[in-house]
Amino acid sequence: MASAAIFSSLRRRRSPSLEAFLAPVDLSGVALVQTLASISTEIVSCFSGVRFSFQRRNARSLIRKIEIFVVLFEFLSDSNWGSRRSSDNSSSSTALLCLKELYLLLYRSKILVDYCAQSSKLWLLLQNPSISGYFHDLNQEVSTLLDVFPVNDLDLSDDIREQIELLQKQSRKSRLYIDKNDESLRETFYSFLDRFQNGEIPNPVDLRSFFVEKLMIKDPKSCRNEIEFLEEQIVNHDGDLEPTGSVINGFVAITRYCRFLIFGFEEDGLEWRIENPKKPRKGFVAQEIGDTFITVPKDFVCPISLDLMTDPVIISTGQTYDRSSIARWIEEGHCTCPKTGQMLMDSRIVPNRALKNLIVQWCVASGISCESEFTDSPSEGFASALPTKAAVEANKATVSILIQYLADGSEAAQTVAAREIRLLAKTGKENRAFIAEAGAIPHLRRLLKSESAVAQENSVTAMLNLSIYEKNKSLIMEEDDCLESIVSVLVSGLTVEAQENAAATLFSLSAVHEYKKRIAIVDQCVEALALLLQNGTSRGKKDAVTALYNLSTHPDNCSRMIEGGGVSSLVGALKNEGVAEEAAGALALLVRQSLGAEAIGKEDSAVAGLMGMMRCGTPRGKENAVAALLELCRSGGAAVAEKVLRAPAIAGLLQTLLFTGTKRARRKAASLARVFQRRENAAMRSGVYGFVGNANGDRDGGFANDVSVPISISISVPVL
């Protein structure tokens, strides 16, 4: 009998429950018969009136077989078969085994029929041969079961015996049935893919006939549901299904094109929703965490997606990311580590199995379902869904329609078009390239000033997605008033999400060095980023601090960062675990200039915040903190250096960093220890226990009334 694993390739979110694979060992006699009667009756009542889009003949044939089993089970139940059978009767034992096998068959039948009733039309069409095979396998198993079923030993009535025998004969004659009309439609769908693959756009009349008349997809909402279902299959792809993820991606692109070609920009009720900024942006696991208010350990969160990692991998710099996020980063053409900025020696990624096991254990301990998120397969859905030429050409055709409506459509149509461009620009450098080339940026810039919250949010998010592609950064920066419009959304956007995405757009644009100064001098830019860092959501603070970090790398922006409150907000952010590392990094850059060192030194909580980062921060955060403290001692003046020296835990923290810190952290810690020792020696030579001299050890004054804390730190560390 074929294994129940034939269903393993069906949609994961509709995977069968454990009871579908285990015979009911605790059921026997009357209880087993009653259970079988209940299951079979449920299947018949739920699906006998369903109008199946595909697999009509196979589904109805299976349901008719189950109807006969309903009659059998009801007869056995009414006659109390289980209570009358003798325990040593071999035929009764055979019957019991057969009934337990029927339990499995019925559950698998229910799963398959329900799958055909609930799945999208396009997906059923693409899977037509495979699903027909599943029905045939079930028929074969029913035939095998009936061949050994002891009909003559169950005291059945004549009419029921005749029905069972007739079913037995029919099952033996059963053959694989694949509907010719369904196969013809499937071939037509593939022909559209072939035309796009060859650079041709199919006849609109043929497309309308296929979607509206043949598939009965008659409104934009139904079309969108088909698209979302197919996209889900790409995410949940096992790697052993046909068609491949890249081919499914092509069908998604064709369906999206037809959605606008056939139905235009009719409102389907989905375009007008503003996303809840508190809702996690990605992942079923993240949604569960958000719903139950569970704090995810920082080490389990991907630095790129800010979501719980489901498949952590290590890249050449030693940093860990979620596989899908870093694969997308590399595919977009980046050659640096997102977190450290180091050049990648190669694009190889190594599974971090130890961390993955810890995440699984944490999910189990926290009561979070992660079974569907973690797989042992090394293949990734994203890798198998890289765009084909057909997908690119279909998306180009869609973009041409969207741009037209962005240019001269109604306000409602422009909002829908901006949303679709936002979604198209979300993945793939090819999409981002041709969307910008088609002229979307000027129209999106105009929508940034829209009084519609949805239009503004979609346009700024589309701009963010487009800016990820390097060549688009210059197009955005060169577009008249575009940068100022993005900053305007950051300052007074109509939704929190729009403000956050404006900050993220500025971060993306500031990756180009020559743009950093241009961005910083825009009126209210630094002020708005500082305010977002202080009062924004967790995601908003992350967007703001990364933008401020990038701006801090340009030496000409130091005064602007001070005037706009950037320095104060960065110092305050040292207390926030989610953004402290980036804040310390920005301060370490600003403190290199005397103006920045002076401003940071005047912040009351600066030294305490950096000390706290040295104590409890990440390795990178500790490195940034000790670097900032070193520069403060060198350039911040005597009072600031004294404040660092007087910190009661400084000796122990430096000692720890000298042995456990990163290479750069150990170098900075050793340098800071030398500064302290020089100052202590100078104080002892002057006969004063106190702070003497400036940061470089020059004697320019002392504090006779102050008592210093003697510091003895071994700095005999290896030369790095």
XYZ file of C-alpha atoms in Angstrom:
720
model
C 0.000 0.000 0.000
C 1.435 3.355 -1.023
C 2.787 5.508 1.753
C 0.869 8.454 3.120
C 3.947 10.524 2.258
C 2.434 11.179 -1.184
C 0.739 14.128 0.435
C 3.949 15.642 1.762
C 4.275 17.837 -1.313
C 0.893 19.464 -0.780
C 0.646 22.922 0.740
C 2.442 22.999 4.057
C -0.107 25.112 5.803
C -2.698 22.424 5.012
C -0.492 19.505 5.971
C -2.325 16.495 7.440
C -2.497 16.005 11.164
C -0.627 13.190 12.865
C -3.776 11.084 13.131
C -3.833 10.840 9.344
C -0.713 8.666 9.459
C -1.405 6.512 12.510
C -3.969 3.757 12.740
C -6.314 4.160 15.735
C -4.708 1.518 17.927
C -6.896 2.494 20.870
C -10.123 1.969 18.934
C -11.750 -1.368 18.249
C -15.164 -2.870 17.812
C -18.127 -0.519 18.046
C -16.021 2.607 18.734
C -13.957 2.058 15.581
C -17.014 1.502 13.410
C -18.704 4.606 14.798
C -15.578 6.668 14.141
C -15.417 5.432 10.554
C -19.088 6.216 10.066
C -18.566 9.735 11.418
C -15.545 10.473 9.190
C -17.117 9.112 6.008
C -20.414 10.907 6.670
C -18.530 14.164 7.202
C -16.699 13.776 3.874
C -19.909 13.088 1.971
C -21.873 15.898 3.617
C -19.094 18.476 3.206
C -18.017 17.766 -0.353
C -20.837 16.066 -2.245
C -22.316 19.471 -3.158
C -19.020 21.230 -3.881
C -18.451 22.453 -7.409
C -14.809 21.567 -8.025
C -12.904 23.770 -10.457
C -10.629 20.875 -11.398
C -10.418 17.153 -10.639
C -14.224 17.031 -10.859
C -14.482 13.438 -12.089
C -11.798 12.098 -9.742
C -13.253 13.853 -6.706
C -16.827 12.759 -7.406
C -15.729 9.178 -8.047
C -13.935 9.087 -4.705
C -16.915 10.595 -2.886
C -19.246 7.991 -4.439
C -17.000 5.219 -3.122
C -17.103 6.768 0.326
C -20.918 6.906 0.140
C -20.924 3.110 -0.161
C -18.640 2.867 2.859
C -21.098 5.049 4.798
C -23.814 2.460 4.187
C -21.446 -0.312 5.281
C -20.404 1.440 8.485
C -23.958 2.342 9.433
C -25.021 -1.300 8.997
C -22.116 -2.557 11.131
C -22.879 0.057 13.781
C -26.581 -0.778 13.895
C -25.842 -4.499 14.129
C -23.297 -4.027 16.966
C -20.706 -5.889 14.935
C -17.835 -5.119 17.269
C -19.577 -6.462 20.372
C -20.626 -9.714 18.669
C -17.310 -10.756 17.165
C -15.280 -13.485 18.880
C -11.772 -12.589 19.955
C -10.335 -15.797 18.448
C -12.112 -15.452 15.149
C -9.459 -15.009 12.447
C -11.905 -13.456 9.992
C -12.932 -10.893 12.602
C -9.283 -10.030 13.176
C -8.833 -9.567 9.430
C -11.908 -7.351 9.306
C -10.573 -5.252 12.190
C -7.255 -4.719 10.425
C -9.062 -3.766 7.221
C -11.221 -1.255 9.065
C -8.146 0.348 10.621
C -6.615 0.663 7.152
C -9.854 2.240 5.994
C -9.441 4.812 8.762
C -6.164 5.932 7.161
C -7.621 5.914 3.662
C -10.599 8.012 4.697
C -8.469 10.627 6.416
C -6.176 10.907 3.403
C -9.197 11.097 1.120
C -10.576 13.938 3.199
C -7.260 15.800 2.974
C -7.042 15.384 -0.790
C -10.646 16.358 -1.528
C -10.424 19.348 0.806
C -7.175 20.359 -0.902
C -8.919 20.353 -4.284
C -11.820 22.363 -2.878
C -9.691 25.021 -1.157
C -6.670 25.520 -3.410
C -6.436 28.215 -6.054
C -7.568 27.443 -9.577
C -4.218 28.215 -11.151
C -2.342 26.052 -8.673
C -4.680 23.109 -9.220
C -4.232 23.588 -12.945
C -0.448 23.534 -12.688
C -0.563 20.459 -10.429
C -3.208 18.658 -12.514
C -1.171 15.531 -13.458
C 0.259 15.119 -9.960
C -3.081 15.448 -8.185
C -4.666 13.025 -10.661
C -1.926 10.620 -9.629
C -2.852 11.048 -5.960
C -6.457 10.101 -6.707
C -5.288 7.058 -8.665
C -3.067 5.940 -5.777
C -6.033 6.118 -3.411
C -8.186 4.090 -5.816
C -5.470 1.444 -6.023
C -5.270 1.235 -2.259
C -9.040 0.908 -1.971
C -8.920 -1.922 -4.529
C -6.158 -3.706 -2.617
C -8.054 -3.346 0.637
C -11.304 -4.687 -0.800
C -9.488 -7.740 -2.211
C -8.720 -8.917 1.332
C -11.839 -7.553 3.014
C -13.820 -10.525 4.507
C -17.217 -9.547 3.056
C -18.722 -13.004 3.520
C -17.861 -13.155 7.222
C -19.625 -9.958 8.300
C -23.251 -11.115 7.970
C -24.005 -8.251 5.598
C -27.393 -7.837 3.982
C -27.633 -8.870 0.327
C -27.919 -5.342 -1.035
C -24.889 -4.083 0.934
C -22.854 -7.129 -0.103
C -23.746 -6.456 -3.732
C -22.679 -2.818 -3.426
C -19.347 -3.786 -1.871
C -18.711 -6.416 -4.557
C -19.622 -3.939 -7.286
C -17.263 -1.390 -5.749
C -14.570 -4.064 -5.678
C -14.976 -4.750 -9.410
C -14.985 -1.057 -10.287
C -11.855 -0.400 -8.235
C -9.987 -3.192 -10.043
C -10.816 -1.569 -13.378
C -9.808 1.885 -12.201
C -7.219 3.650 -14.344
C -5.335 6.899 -14.027
C -7.630 9.649 -15.280
C -6.319 13.050 -16.352
C -9.001 15.367 -17.694
C -8.171 16.342 -21.292
C -9.850 19.731 -21.009
C -7.882 20.533 -17.878
C -4.658 19.480 -19.571
C -5.493 21.667 -22.538
C -5.916 24.643 -20.223
C -2.631 23.846 -18.533
C -0.869 23.773 -21.891
C -2.448 27.106 -22.766
C -1.118 28.616 -19.533
C 2.362 27.338 -20.361
C 2.070 28.766 -23.885
C 1.595 32.235 -22.373
C 4.764 31.672 -20.359
C 6.639 30.622 -23.519
C 5.538 33.762 -25.354
C 6.777 36.034 -22.599
C 9.974 33.991 -22.473
C 10.472 34.776 -26.155
C 9.841 38.473 -25.620
C 6.272 38.435 -26.992
C 3.144 39.673 -25.261
C 0.185 37.281 -25.733
C -2.990 38.501 -27.393
C -5.195 40.286 -24.799
C -8.248 38.507 -26.212
C -6.652 35.127 -25.531
C -5.697 36.157 -22.009
C -9.210 37.387 -21.239
C -10.726 34.189 -22.632
C -8.410 32.054 -20.508
C -8.852 33.865 -17.186
C -12.440 35.061 -17.372
C -14.265 32.551 -19.557
C -12.317 29.352 -18.900
C -11.137 29.802 -15.298
C -14.076 32.000 -14.236
C -11.801 34.554 -12.548
C -14.125 37.504 -12.935
C -12.975 40.220 -10.547
C -9.710 41.775 -9.307
C -10.105 40.332 -5.813
C -10.214 36.766 -7.152
C -7.201 37.527 -9.311
C -5.279 38.868 -6.332
C -6.145 35.757 -4.311
C -4.688 33.616 -7.096
C -1.501 35.680 -7.059
C -1.118 35.438 -3.291
C -1.669 31.683 -3.348
C 1.003 31.156 -6.000
C 3.418 33.405 -4.110
C 2.834 31.288 -1.025
C 3.888 28.200 -2.951
C 7.216 29.864 -3.785
C 7.831 30.575 -0.091
C 6.830 27.038 0.941
C 8.613 25.319 -1.907
C 10.144 21.968 -1.017
C 12.486 21.869 -3.997
C 11.067 18.576 -5.305
C 7.860 20.003 -6.759
C 7.056 20.794 -10.330
C 6.978 23.434 -11.612
C 10.046 25.006 -10.014
C 9.878 28.187 -7.985
C 11.250 30.287 -10.834
C 8.557 28.990 -13.186
C 5.852 29.709 -10.610
C 7.321 33.201 -10.347
C 6.713 33.581 -14.066
C 3.082 32.545 -13.689
C 2.683 35.049 -10.846
C 3.997 37.798 -13.120
C 1.602 36.808 -15.917
C -1.371 36.738 -13.554
C -0.465 40.152 -12.139
C -0.248 41.552 -15.672
C -3.667 40.137 -16.510
C -5.116 41.524 -13.287
C -4.529 45.079 -14.570
C -4.957 44.338 -18.271
C -8.378 42.747 -17.815
C -9.791 44.432 -14.729
C -7.987 47.759 -14.801
C -7.820 49.578 -11.492
C -11.126 48.573 -10.004
C -11.061 48.777 -6.227
C -10.909 45.319 -4.664
C -10.932 46.476 -1.070
C -7.315 45.542 -0.385
C -5.472 48.592 -1.673
C -6.927 50.942 0.875
C -5.654 49.343 4.043
C -2.838 51.030 5.917
C -0.530 48.450 7.401
C -0.498 48.327 11.175
C 2.981 49.554 12.168
C 2.864 47.294 15.222
C 2.344 44.230 13.101
C 5.521 42.253 12.356
C 6.578 42.772 8.778
C 7.536 39.251 8.019
C 6.976 35.666 9.001
C 4.417 33.505 10.722
C 6.698 32.959 13.695
C 7.153 36.712 14.136
C 3.397 37.190 14.049
C 2.929 34.625 16.801
C 5.571 36.355 18.874
C 3.939 39.733 18.343
C 0.532 38.386 19.254
C 1.759 36.865 22.502
C 4.094 39.724 23.513
C 7.164 37.514 23.724
C 10.538 39.244 23.482
C 12.832 37.503 21.026
C 16.443 37.160 22.210
C 18.609 39.576 20.239
C 20.973 36.837 19.066
C 18.042 35.049 17.413
C 17.044 38.059 15.292
C 18.373 38.533 11.760
C 20.193 41.909 11.497
C 18.676 42.447 8.039
C 15.021 41.468 8.424
C 14.812 42.113 12.198
C 12.772 38.930 12.368
C 13.339 35.644 14.182
C 15.818 33.621 12.125
C 14.447 30.361 10.750
C 17.560 29.205 8.884
C 20.631 30.962 10.341
C 23.798 30.867 8.239
C 27.316 32.244 8.654
C 29.048 34.334 5.962
C 32.766 34.877 5.408
C 32.979 37.749 7.937
C 31.712 35.474 10.712
C 28.358 37.240 11.051
C 25.111 35.246 11.151
C 22.011 36.089 9.103
C 18.818 34.362 8.042
C 19.491 32.463 4.818
C 16.747 34.132 2.770
C 17.778 37.647 3.868
C 21.502 37.306 3.140
C 20.805 35.451 -0.121
C 18.649 38.339 -1.255
C 21.324 40.833 -0.142
C 23.990 39.077 -2.221
C 21.650 38.618 -5.187
C 21.054 42.374 -5.225
C 24.740 42.872 -5.978
C 26.101 43.812 -2.546
C 29.624 42.608 -1.808
C 29.926 43.769 1.802
C 28.728 42.428 5.131
C 25.482 44.249 6.034
C 26.430 44.539 9.699
C 30.169 45.263 9.678
C 30.646 46.731 6.215
C 33.600 44.403 5.560
C 34.165 43.092 2.051
C 32.969 39.525 1.570
C 35.836 37.192 0.684
C 33.353 34.917 -1.107
C 29.602 34.336 -1.326
C 29.589 30.986 0.465
C 27.216 30.555 3.393
C 27.520 27.902 6.087
C 24.536 26.706 8.162
C 24.754 27.751 11.807
C 23.271 24.527 13.168
C 24.152 25.268 16.785
C 22.214 28.537 16.739
C 19.360 26.906 14.845
C 19.032 24.254 17.557
C 18.976 26.968 20.225
C 16.231 28.835 18.356
C 14.172 25.661 18.056
C 14.584 24.973 21.783
C 13.577 28.544 22.600
C 10.494 28.307 20.380
C 9.452 25.082 22.095
C 10.030 26.557 25.546
C 8.072 29.691 24.607
C 5.157 27.745 23.174
C 5.709 29.033 19.644
C 4.955 26.774 16.710
C 8.019 26.626 14.494
C 7.528 23.254 12.799
C 6.527 24.765 9.460
C 9.369 27.293 9.556
C 12.321 24.957 10.118
C 13.329 22.391 7.538
C 16.394 20.242 7.106
C 16.498 20.858 3.376
C 19.506 22.955 2.360
C 17.595 24.415 -0.551
C 15.868 27.740 -0.109
C 12.641 28.839 -1.750
C 14.170 32.145 -2.702
C 17.086 30.560 -4.520
C 14.740 28.493 -6.660
C 12.554 31.509 -7.434
C 15.077 33.753 -9.153
C 13.322 35.615 -11.971
C 13.170 34.054 -15.421
C 13.024 36.090 -18.606
C 9.290 35.358 -18.785
C 8.744 36.851 -15.328
C 10.836 39.901 -16.162
C 9.008 40.512 -19.460
C 5.590 40.061 -17.852
C 6.527 42.444 -15.045
C 7.752 44.985 -17.607
C 4.384 44.805 -19.350
C 2.669 45.315 -15.983
C 4.876 48.288 -15.109
C 4.047 50.002 -18.404
C 0.367 49.906 -17.420
C 1.110 51.087 -13.876
C 3.236 54.018 -15.057
C 0.462 55.114 -17.394
C -1.997 55.282 -14.508
C 0.549 56.961 -12.249
C 0.885 59.663 -14.876
C -2.730 60.448 -15.715
C -5.004 58.153 -13.705
C -7.448 59.105 -11.004
C -6.256 59.519 -7.428
C -7.578 56.063 -6.617
C -5.813 54.518 -9.618
C -2.549 56.252 -8.714
C -2.761 54.848 -5.207
C -3.275 51.321 -6.524
C -0.454 51.749 -9.042
C 1.940 52.992 -6.335
C 1.103 49.995 -4.194
C 1.765 47.556 -7.020
C 5.067 49.230 -7.894
C 5.971 49.018 -4.231
C 5.339 45.254 -4.294
C 7.141 44.720 -7.600
C 10.177 46.661 -6.375
C 10.297 44.615 -3.205
C 12.357 41.830 -4.772
C 14.855 41.510 -7.564
C 17.290 44.025 -8.999
C 15.792 43.433 -12.454
C 12.425 44.716 -11.262
C 13.991 47.735 -9.570
C 16.040 48.549 -12.647
C 13.273 48.558 -15.236
C 10.742 50.248 -12.941
C 13.103 53.212 -12.607
C 13.966 53.113 -16.299
C 10.252 53.234 -17.138
C 10.005 56.614 -15.395
C 8.334 55.741 -12.084
C 10.462 57.973 -9.839
C 9.045 61.387 -10.912
C 5.476 60.157 -10.418
C 6.268 58.588 -7.051
C 7.954 61.837 -5.990
C 4.736 63.703 -6.746
C 2.718 61.243 -4.649
C 4.998 61.867 -1.663
C 3.060 65.107 -1.192
C -0.327 63.421 -1.521
C -2.962 64.115 1.105
C -3.902 60.433 0.964
C -2.130 58.522 3.733
C -2.195 55.292 1.737
C -0.830 56.913 -1.426
C 1.971 58.611 0.505
C 2.924 55.462 2.386
C 2.981 53.337 -0.763
C 4.993 55.892 -2.717
C 7.689 56.387 -0.070
C 7.961 52.627 0.436
C 8.247 52.125 -3.314
C 10.992 54.757 -3.330
C 12.756 52.845 -0.545
C 12.585 49.575 -2.467
C 13.854 51.217 -5.654
C 16.757 52.889 -3.812
C 18.204 49.517 -2.833
C 19.460 49.134 -6.408
C 22.690 51.159 -6.642
C 22.005 52.767 -10.024
C 18.640 54.052 -8.833
C 20.188 56.078 -6.014
C 21.515 58.654 -8.453
C 18.172 58.828 -10.276
C 16.413 59.597 -6.997
C 18.986 62.157 -5.875
C 19.002 63.882 -9.281
C 15.200 64.120 -9.449
C 14.213 67.680 -8.695
C 12.822 68.136 -5.162
C 12.800 64.358 -4.559
C 15.201 64.356 -1.613
C 13.374 67.262 0.019
C 10.062 65.452 -0.454
C 11.410 62.320 1.249
C 12.609 64.421 4.189
C 9.198 66.094 4.302
C 7.582 62.672 4.744
C 10.084 61.912 7.501
C 9.196 65.161 9.268
C 5.414 65.156 8.902
C 4.360 61.903 7.220
C 0.698 60.963 7.510
C 1.479 57.528 9.008
C 4.189 56.179 11.279
C 5.052 53.600 8.642
C 5.610 56.343 6.070
C 7.944 58.242 8.409
C 9.923 55.096 9.207
C 10.276 54.157 5.552
C 11.396 57.690 4.723
C 14.181 57.281 7.303
C 15.090 53.918 5.789
C 15.197 55.536 2.335
C 17.643 58.167 3.603
C 19.774 55.395 5.085
C 19.796 53.614 1.721
C 20.687 56.787 -0.204
C 23.410 57.768 2.282
C 25.321 54.608 1.431
C 26.858 56.715 -1.365
C 29.507 58.935 0.234
C 28.934 62.047 -1.884
C 25.249 62.061 -0.937
C 25.818 62.093 2.819
C 26.443 65.829 3.052
C 23.578 66.676 0.689
C 21.186 64.692 2.846
C 22.388 66.142 6.156
C 22.020 69.781 5.092
C 18.367 69.379 4.053
C 16.284 71.426 6.471
C 14.926 69.420 9.425
C 16.502 66.142 8.241
C 18.825 65.510 11.193
C 16.255 66.927 13.617
C 13.569 64.530 12.373
C 15.912 61.531 12.511
C 16.899 62.466 16.064
C 13.245 62.757 17.076
C 12.423 59.387 15.494
C 15.339 57.800 17.347
C 14.006 59.175 20.621
C 10.287 58.531 20.228
C 9.794 56.075 17.360
C 8.786 52.443 17.368
C 11.478 49.773 17.608
C 11.644 49.597 13.824
C 11.601 53.397 13.523
C 14.482 53.750 15.966
C 16.461 51.192 13.975
C 15.839 53.079 10.723
C 16.790 56.397 12.351
C 19.982 55.220 14.031
C 21.298 53.543 10.877
C 20.634 56.725 8.883
C 22.388 58.857 11.517
C 25.286 56.407 11.550
C 25.742 56.742 7.800
C 25.586 60.540 7.988
C 28.186 60.504 10.783
C 30.747 58.880 8.506
C 31.123 62.150 6.546
C 33.461 64.549 8.407
C 31.615 67.639 7.181
C 28.406 66.533 8.900
C 29.706 66.775 12.467
C 28.461 70.315 13.124
C 25.121 69.484 11.548
C 24.765 66.428 13.794
C 25.392 68.590 16.841
C 23.066 71.420 15.822
C 20.253 69.085 14.809
C 20.275 67.153 18.076
C 21.764 64.045 16.490
C 24.496 63.741 19.104
C 22.063 64.039 22.018
C 19.725 61.422 20.556
C 22.627 59.030 19.906
C 23.803 59.364 23.501
C 20.286 58.679 24.722
C 20.064 55.651 22.437
C 22.947 53.988 24.296
C 20.358 52.884 26.873
C 18.266 51.096 24.225
C 19.545 47.574 23.598
C 18.026 47.443 20.108
C 19.989 50.425 18.745
C 22.847 50.886 21.230
C 25.459 49.233 19.028
C 24.803 51.535 16.053
C 24.579 54.575 18.335
C 27.966 53.793 19.855
C 29.394 53.348 16.367
C 28.125 56.761 15.277
C 29.509 58.402 18.423
C 32.872 56.716 17.829
C 32.947 58.391 14.417
C 31.857 61.842 15.614
C 34.251 61.900 18.558
C 37.239 61.772 16.200
C 36.720 65.468 15.531
C 37.414 67.932 18.327
C 34.041 69.576 17.782
C 32.283 66.208 18.117
C 34.369 65.185 21.128
C 33.534 68.435 22.877
C 29.801 68.060 22.185
C 29.707 64.442 23.312
C 31.712 65.292 26.427
C 29.082 67.844 27.415
C 26.364 65.184 27.404
C 25.877 64.138 31.032
C 25.087 60.514 30.260
C 27.638 59.969 27.488
C 30.406 58.394 29.556
C 27.990 56.315 31.632
C 26.234 55.115 28.488
C 29.469 54.095 26.788
C 30.614 52.344 29.974
C 27.341 50.451 30.048
C 27.914 49.389 26.450
C 31.385 48.124 27.382
C 29.798 46.093 30.170
C 26.747 44.592 28.476
C 26.969 45.329 24.764
C 27.630 43.111 21.806
C 31.264 42.500 20.776
C 30.878 45.147 18.083
C 29.186 47.502 20.549
C 31.971 47.093 23.115
C 34.495 47.816 20.391
C 32.703 51.039 19.425
C 32.304 52.094 23.049
C 35.957 51.720 24.020
C 36.999 53.496 20.800
C 34.712 56.419 21.659
C 36.015 56.605 25.224
C 39.606 56.611 23.985
C 38.919 59.511 21.620
C 37.066 61.354 24.384
C 40.134 61.116 26.596
C 42.359 62.333 23.787
C 40.228 65.148 22.426
C 37.413 65.866 24.875
C 39.326 67.914 27.390
C 40.521 67.379 30.933
C 37.110 67.332 32.569
C 35.788 64.599 30.297
C 38.943 62.533 30.618
C 38.699 62.829 34.406
C 35.118 61.599 34.255
C 36.244 58.529 32.313
C 39.161 57.946 34.706
C 36.955 58.160 37.765
C 34.502 55.546 36.497
C 34.766 52.870 39.246
C 34.538 49.858 36.923
C 36.841 51.069 34.144
C 39.825 48.970 35.219
C 37.907 45.724 35.264
C 36.158 46.446 31.982
C 39.421 47.211 30.211
C 41.027 44.107 31.671
C 38.140 42.010 30.359
C 38.301 43.582 26.905
C 42.051 42.985 26.694
C 41.406 39.258 26.862
C 37.944 38.749 25.379
C 37.327 41.642 22.987
C 37.630 41.748 19.220
C 41.031 42.601 17.729
C 40.105 46.252 17.363
C 38.583 46.346 20.850
C 41.795 44.923 22.351
C 43.894 47.534 20.545
C 41.675 50.379 21.749
C 41.544 48.986 25.291
C 45.342 48.742 25.397
C 45.669 52.325 24.163
C 43.189 53.586 26.745
C 45.015 51.689 29.485
C 48.289 53.372 28.447
C 46.642 56.797 28.617
C 45.490 56.081 32.160
C 48.898 54.837 33.240
C 50.648 57.886 31.784
C 48.271 60.172 33.624
C 48.626 58.278 36.898
C 52.397 58.376 36.603
C 52.282 62.095 35.859
C 50.103 62.653 38.899
C 52.498 60.700 41.108
C 55.512 62.657 39.796
C 53.760 65.918 40.578
C 53.043 64.721 44.079
C 49.320 64.968 43.591
C 46.816 62.113 43.669
C 44.485 63.445 41.098
C 44.018 64.056 37.475
C 46.909 65.842 35.768
C 47.452 66.916 32.194
C 45.498 66.701 29.026
C 44.623 63.592 27.077
C 48.079 63.294 25.567
C 49.806 63.313 28.908
C 50.945 66.992 28.829
C 50.873 68.672 32.214
C 48.595 71.664 32.142
C 47.028 71.562 35.507
C 45.961 69.390 38.385
C 43.198 68.900 40.863
C 44.701 68.927 44.304
C 41.454 68.251 46.071
C 40.485 65.273 43.959
C 41.497 61.724 44.744
C 42.101 59.476 41.790
C 41.448 55.781 41.657
C 44.742 53.954 41.135
C 44.628 51.836 38.013
C 46.930 48.924 37.374
C 46.239 47.195 34.113
C 48.461 44.756 32.301
C 48.785 45.819 28.678
C 51.207 43.174 27.507
C 48.914 41.997 24.750
C 50.018 40.628 21.386
C 50.696 43.146 18.630
C 47.683 43.073 16.254
